[in-house]
Amino acid sequence: MDQTLTLTLSREDIVRLCERVEGAQTRAYAIPKLTDEYPAMTIADGYAVQLELRRRFLAAGHKQVGWKAGLTSRAKMKQMGVDVPSIGFLTDRMARPENSAISTHDLVHPRVECEVAFVTRKDLQGPGCTRQDVLDATDYVLPAVEIIDSRFSGFKFDLPSVVADNGSSARFVGGGRPRYVEDLDLPTLGVVMEKNGETVAGAAAAAVLGHPAEAIAMLVNILAELGEGLPAGSFVMSGGITEAVPVKAGDSVIARFQELGSVSMRFVE
Ligand code: 0L1
Ligand code: MG
């Protein structure tokens, strides 16, 4: 059996690590990567901690709105020193309106990345979900900016730790102009990110596994391994097209997408 799919943590350890991650997320402080204490921790262990985190948030009244695929571009994998994509859940508490002021006092290491978000109109179920299945099930796509916030000290982490930290999910902003996928050539869609009026990153959406719908198919197949499907009506982010750019209070950011319009926000204390 693939070692990454083997659970090594006891239920007690999973709850303990979940409480550690939850504390760091909700009170905005950095913690050492989880594998410092549990070096044998696998990706399956990371998802077990993430699942417990989701269970607690939902029990506390947060509503899940969808999912995110992370580490789906070579640029991101290289930046983070990992070689496999990941998934994380998105809730209503993470959503921020377009053009709004986003506070940074409740974040640890905020960074922004431009993504294509999909909204589905049919259930999707793996294994074996393909790019075409995703395109057939997509209602529309829209431009989005994810504000990721790794809770790990000095950005020192590995995949099991990132997965347990819900893929660094923190905030997201959707906006611009929603479009039908059949009206777009998604891989050639260009995006440029500006911070404080200067261009800081740019790439075409093909940077995400060749086609952003490929990342959604991957996400559906990972969900299947976790015993879940992707329900119709989900909002799903397909992963950063460019590397993530650090932000702090006082910064303003605009992501300009070809065909899809722009998404902007500013950061405050
Ligand atoms: O959204 C993502 O690509 C997940 C990134 C996880 C690691 C990081 O914090 O950069
Ligand atoms: Mg992302």
CSV table of C-alpha atoms and ligand atoms in Angstrom, one decimal:
chain,number,residue,atom,x,y,z
A,1,MET,CA,0.0,0.0,0.0
A,2,ASP,CA,1.1,3.6,-0.7
A,3,GLN,CA,2.6,4.8,2.6
A,4,THR,CA,1.1,8.2,2.0
A,5,LEU,CA,-2.4,6.6,2.3
A,6,THR,CA,-1.6,4.9,5.6
A,7,LEU,CA,-2.9,6.4,8.9
A,8,THR,CA,-0.2,6.4,11.6
A,9,LEU,CA,-1.9,8.8,14.1
A,10,SER,CA,-4.1,7.6,16.9
A,11,ARG,CA,-7.5,9.3,17.3
A,12,GLU,CA,-6.0,11.1,20.4
A,13,ASP,CA,-3.1,12.4,18.3
A,14,ILE,CA,-5.5,13.6,15.5
A,15,VAL,CA,-7.6,15.6,18.0
A,16,ARG,CA,-4.5,17.0,19.7
A,17,LEU,CA,-3.0,18.1,16.4
A,18,CYS,CA,-6.4,19.5,15.3
A,19,GLU,CA,-6.6,21.6,18.4
A,20,ARG,CA,-3.1,22.9,17.8
A,21,VAL,CA,-3.9,23.9,14.2
A,22,GLU,CA,-7.3,25.4,15.2
A,23,GLY,CA,-5.6,27.5,17.9
A,24,ALA,CA,-3.0,28.8,15.4
A,25,GLN,CA,-5.7,29.6,12.8
A,26,THR,CA,-8.2,31.2,15.1
A,27,ARG,CA,-5.8,33.2,17.3
A,28,ALA,CA,-3.3,33.9,14.4
A,29,TYR,CA,0.0,32.6,15.7
A,30,ALA,CA,2.8,30.5,14.1
A,31,ILE,CA,3.5,26.9,15.2
A,32,PRO,CA,6.2,24.5,14.2
A,33,LYS,CA,5.4,22.0,11.4
A,34,LEU,CA,3.5,19.0,12.8
A,35,THR,CA,6.1,16.5,11.5
A,36,ASP,CA,8.7,17.9,13.9
A,37,GLU,CA,6.8,16.0,16.6
A,38,TYR,CA,5.3,13.3,14.4
A,39,PRO,CA,8.0,12.6,11.7
A,40,ALA,CA,6.2,9.5,10.4
A,41,MET,CA,3.0,11.5,9.8
A,42,THR,CA,1.6,10.8,6.3
A,43,ILE,CA,-0.7,12.7,3.9
A,44,ALA,CA,-3.6,10.5,5.1
A,45,ASP,CA,-2.8,11.7,8.7
A,46,GLY,CA,-2.9,15.3,7.4
A,47,TYR,CA,-6.4,14.7,5.9
A,48,ALA,CA,-7.6,13.1,9.1
A,49,VAL,CA,-6.6,16.2,11.0
A,50,GLN,CA,-8.2,18.4,8.3
A,51,LEU,CA,-11.4,16.4,8.6
A,52,GLU,CA,-11.5,16.9,12.3
A,53,LEU,CA,-11.0,20.6,11.8
A,54,ARG,CA,-13.9,20.7,9.3
A,55,ARG,CA,-16.1,18.8,11.7
A,56,ARG,CA,-15.4,21.3,14.5
A,57,PHE,CA,-15.9,24.4,12.3
A,58,LEU,CA,-19.2,23.0,11.0
A,59,ALA,CA,-20.3,22.1,14.5
A,60,ALA,CA,-19.6,25.7,15.5
A,61,GLY,CA,-22.0,27.0,12.8
A,62,HIS,CA,-19.6,27.7,9.9
A,63,LYS,CA,-21.1,26.7,6.5
A,64,GLN,CA,-19.0,24.9,3.9
A,65,VAL,CA,-19.3,26.6,0.5
A,66,GLY,CA,-16.8,24.4,-1.4
A,67,TRP,CA,-13.2,23.3,-1.7
A,68,LYS,CA,-9.9,24.5,-3.0
A,69,ALA,CA,-7.1,22.7,-4.8
A,70,GLY,CA,-3.7,23.8,-3.7
A,71,LEU,CA,-0.1,23.5,-5.0
A,72,THR,CA,-1.4,22.8,-8.5
A,73,SER,CA,1.2,24.7,-10.4
A,74,ARG,CA,4.9,23.9,-10.9
A,75,ALA,CA,5.7,27.5,-9.7
A,76,LYS,CA,3.8,26.8,-6.4
A,77,MET,CA,5.2,23.3,-5.9
A,78,LYS,CA,8.7,24.7,-6.4
A,79,GLN,CA,8.1,27.7,-4.2
A,80,MET,CA,6.9,25.4,-1.4
A,81,GLY,CA,9.3,22.4,-2.0
A,82,VAL,CA,6.5,19.8,-2.4
A,83,ASP,CA,5.6,17.6,-5.4
A,84,VAL,CA,1.9,16.7,-4.9
A,85,PRO,CA,-1.1,18.9,-5.0
A,86,SER,CA,-3.5,19.1,-2.0
A,87,ILE,CA,-7.1,20.0,-1.2
A,88,GLY,CA,-8.8,22.0,1.5
A,89,PHE,CA,-12.3,23.1,2.5
A,90,LEU,CA,-13.8,26.6,2.1
A,91,THR,CA,-16.4,28.1,4.5
A,92,ASP,CA,-18.6,31.1,4.5
A,93,ARG,CA,-16.4,32.7,7.2
A,94,MET,CA,-13.4,32.8,4.8
A,95,ALA,CA,-15.3,34.7,2.0
A,96,ARG,CA,-14.7,38.4,1.6
A,97,PRO,CA,-16.5,40.7,-0.8
A,98,GLU,CA,-14.7,42.2,-3.8
A,99,ASN,CA,-13.2,45.6,-3.2
A,100,SER,CA,-13.3,45.2,0.6
A,101,ALA,CA,-10.7,45.9,3.3
A,102,ILE,CA,-9.3,42.7,4.6
A,103,SER,CA,-7.8,42.7,8.1
A,104,THR,CA,-4.4,41.3,8.6
A,105,HIS,CA,-4.3,41.3,12.4
A,106,ASP,CA,-6.0,37.9,12.4
A,107,LEU,CA,-3.6,36.4,9.9
A,108,VAL,CA,0.0,35.0,10.3
A,109,HIS,CA,1.7,35.1,6.9
A,110,PRO,CA,-0.8,36.4,4.4
A,111,ARG,CA,0.0,35.9,0.7
A,112,VAL,CA,-2.2,36.3,-2.3
A,113,GLU,CA,-2.6,34.3,-5.5
A,114,CYS,CA,-4.8,34.5,-8.5
A,115,GLU,CA,-7.0,31.5,-9.3
A,116,VAL,CA,-9.9,30.4,-11.6
A,117,ALA,CA,-12.9,29.4,-9.5
A,118,PHE,CA,-15.5,26.9,-10.8
A,119,VAL,CA,-19.2,26.8,-9.7
A,120,THR,CA,-20.7,23.4,-10.4
A,121,ARG,CA,-24.2,22.5,-11.4
A,122,LYS,CA,-24.0,18.7,-11.2
A,123,ASP,CA,-22.6,16.3,-8.6
A,124,LEU,CA,-19.1,15.0,-9.3
A,125,GLN,CA,-17.8,11.8,-8.0
A,126,GLY,CA,-14.4,10.1,-8.3
A,127,PRO,CA,-12.4,7.9,-8.8
A,128,GLY,CA,-11.7,8.4,-12.4
A,129,CYS,CA,-13.1,12.0,-12.7
A,130,THR,CA,-11.7,13.6,-15.8
A,131,ARG,CA,-11.2,17.2,-17.0
A,132,GLN,CA,-14.2,16.7,-19.4
A,133,ASP,CA,-16.4,15.5,-16.5
A,134,VAL,CA,-15.6,18.7,-14.7
A,135,LEU,CA,-16.3,20.9,-17.7
A,136,ASP,CA,-19.6,19.1,-18.3
A,137,ALA,CA,-20.6,19.7,-14.6
A,138,THR,CA,-19.5,23.3,-14.5
A,139,ASP,CA,-22.1,26.0,-14.3
A,140,TYR,CA,-19.7,28.9,-14.8
A,141,VAL,CA,-16.2,30.1,-13.8
A,142,LEU,CA,-15.1,33.3,-12.2
A,143,PRO,CA,-11.9,35.0,-11.2
A,144,ALA,CA,-10.8,34.8,-7.6
A,145,VAL,CA,-8.0,35.7,-5.3
A,146,GLU,CA,-7.1,33.4,-2.5
A,147,ILE,CA,-5.4,34.8,0.6
A,148,ILE,CA,-3.4,31.9,2.0
A,149,ASP,CA,-2.0,32.0,5.4
A,150,SER,CA,0.4,29.2,6.4
A,151,ARG,CA,0.4,28.9,10.1
A,152,PHE,CA,3.8,27.2,10.2
A,153,SER,CA,6.8,29.2,11.5
A,154,GLY,CA,9.2,30.5,8.9
A,155,PHE,CA,7.2,28.7,6.1
A,156,LYS,CA,8.9,25.5,7.1
A,157,PHE,CA,6.5,22.7,6.3
A,158,ASP,CA,5.8,19.6,4.3
A,159,LEU,CA,2.7,18.2,2.7
A,160,PRO,CA,1.2,16.3,5.7
A,161,SER,CA,1.5,19.5,7.8
A,162,VAL,CA,0.0,21.7,5.0
A,163,VAL,CA,-2.9,19.4,4.5
A,164,ALA,CA,-3.6,19.3,8.3
A,165,ASP,CA,-3.6,23.2,8.2
A,166,ASN,CA,-6.3,22.9,5.6
A,167,GLY,CA,-4.0,23.8,2.7
A,168,SER,CA,-3.2,27.2,4.4
A,169,SER,CA,-6.8,28.3,3.6
A,170,ALA,CA,-7.7,31.7,5.2
A,171,ARG,CA,-9.7,34.1,3.0
A,172,PHE,CA,-10.9,34.2,-0.6
A,173,VAL,CA,-12.5,36.8,-2.8
A,174,GLY,CA,-14.5,36.0,-5.9
A,175,GLY,CA,-15.6,38.6,-8.4
A,176,GLY,CA,-15.1,39.9,-11.9
A,177,ARG,CA,-17.3,38.6,-14.6
A,178,PRO,CA,-18.6,35.0,-14.4
A,179,ARG,CA,-18.4,33.2,-17.8
A,180,TYR,CA,-19.4,29.9,-19.2
A,181,VAL,CA,-16.4,27.6,-19.8
A,182,GLU,CA,-17.4,26.9,-23.4
A,183,ASP,CA,-17.0,30.6,-24.2
A,184,LEU,CA,-13.3,30.6,-23.0
A,185,ASP,CA,-10.0,29.0,-23.9
A,186,LEU,CA,-9.1,28.4,-20.3
A,187,PRO,CA,-5.5,27.3,-20.6
A,188,THR,CA,-4.5,30.4,-22.6
A,189,LEU,CA,-6.3,32.8,-20.2
A,190,GLY,CA,-3.7,35.3,-18.9
A,191,VAL,CA,-3.7,36.9,-15.4
A,192,VAL,CA,-1.6,39.7,-14.0
A,193,MET,CA,-1.4,40.6,-10.4
A,194,GLU,CA,-0.7,44.2,-9.3
A,195,LYS,CA,0.4,45.1,-5.8
A,196,ASN,CA,0.3,48.9,-5.0
A,197,GLY,CA,0.1,49.7,-8.7
A,198,GLU,CA,3.1,47.5,-9.7
A,199,THR,CA,2.9,44.2,-11.6
A,200,VAL,CA,4.3,41.5,-9.3
A,201,ALA,CA,3.2,38.3,-11.0
A,202,GLY,CA,1.7,37.0,-14.2
A,203,ALA,CA,1.1,33.7,-16.1
A,204,ALA,CA,-1.5,31.8,-18.1
A,205,ALA,CA,-4.0,29.5,-16.5
A,206,ALA,CA,-2.3,26.5,-18.2
A,207,ALA,CA,0.3,26.8,-15.4
A,208,VAL,CA,-2.4,24.9,-13.3
A,209,LEU,CA,-1.8,21.3,-14.4
A,210,GLY,CA,-2.1,22.3,-18.1
A,211,HIS,CA,-5.8,23.2,-17.6
A,212,PRO,CA,-7.5,24.4,-14.4
A,213,ALA,CA,-10.3,21.9,-14.8
A,214,GLU,CA,-7.6,19.2,-14.4
A,215,ALA,CA,-7.1,20.5,-10.9
A,216,ILE,CA,-10.8,20.2,-10.1
A,217,ALA,CA,-10.8,16.6,-11.4
A,218,MET,CA,-7.8,15.9,-9.2
A,219,LEU,CA,-9.7,17.3,-6.2
A,220,VAL,CA,-12.7,15.2,-7.0
A,221,ASN,CA,-10.5,12.1,-7.1
A,222,ILE,CA,-8.8,13.0,-3.8
A,223,LEU,CA,-12.3,13.5,-2.3
A,224,ALA,CA,-13.2,10.0,-3.5
A,225,GLU,CA,-10.2,8.6,-1.6
A,226,LEU,CA,-11.6,10.3,1.5
A,227,GLY,CA,-15.0,8.8,0.8
A,228,GLU,CA,-16.7,11.9,-0.4
A,229,GLY,CA,-18.0,13.5,-3.6
A,230,LEU,CA,-18.4,17.1,-4.8
A,231,PRO,CA,-22.0,18.2,-4.6
A,232,ALA,CA,-23.6,20.4,-7.2
A,233,GLY,CA,-23.5,24.1,-6.3
A,234,SER,CA,-20.0,23.9,-5.0
A,235,PHE,CA,-17.5,26.8,-5.3
A,236,VAL,CA,-14.1,25.3,-6.1
A,237,MET,CA,-10.8,27.1,-6.5
A,238,SER,CA,-8.4,25.5,-8.9
A,239,GLY,CA,-5.1,26.7,-7.4
A,240,GLY,CA,-2.7,29.6,-7.8
A,241,ILE,CA,-1.7,30.3,-11.4
A,242,THR,CA,1.3,32.3,-10.2
A,243,GLU,CA,3.5,32.1,-7.1
A,244,ALA,CA,2.0,33.6,-3.9
A,245,VAL,CA,2.8,37.2,-3.2
A,246,PRO,CA,3.2,38.4,0.5
A,247,VAL,CA,0.9,41.2,1.6
A,248,LYS,CA,0.6,43.4,4.7
A,249,ALA,CA,-1.6,46.2,6.0
A,250,GLY,CA,-1.5,49.2,3.6
A,251,ASP,CA,-1.2,47.1,0.5
A,252,SER,CA,-3.8,47.0,-2.3
A,253,VAL,CA,-4.0,44.2,-4.8
A,254,ILE,CA,-5.7,43.9,-8.2
A,255,ALA,CA,-5.8,40.6,-10.1
A,256,ARG,CA,-6.6,41.3,-13.8
A,257,PHE,CA,-7.8,38.3,-15.7
A,258,GLN,CA,-8.2,38.2,-19.5
A,259,GLU,CA,-11.9,37.7,-20.3
A,260,LEU,CA,-13.0,37.5,-16.7
A,261,GLY,CA,-12.4,41.0,-15.4
A,262,SER,CA,-10.6,41.9,-12.2
A,263,VAL,CA,-10.7,41.2,-8.5
A,264,SER,CA,-9.4,43.8,-6.1
A,265,MET,CA,-9.0,44.3,-2.4
A,266,ARG,CA,-6.9,46.2,0.2
A,267,PHE,CA,-5.3,45.1,3.4
A,268,VAL,CA,-5.7,46.9,6.7
A,269,GLU,CA,-4.5,46.3,10.2
B,1,0L1,O1,-3.5,27.3,-2.1
B,1,0L1,C1,-2.4,26.6,-2.2
B,1,0L1,O2,-1.7,26.5,-3.2
B,1,0L1,C2,-2.0,25.9,-0.9
B,1,0L1,C3,-0.7,26.4,-0.5
B,1,0L1,C4,-0.2,25.7,0.7
B,1,0L1,C5,1.2,26.1,1.1
B,1,0L1,C6,1.4,27.5,1.3
B,1,0L1,O3,1.0,28.1,2.3
B,1,0L1,O4,1.9,28.2,0.4
B,2,MG,MG,-4.5,28.6,-3.6
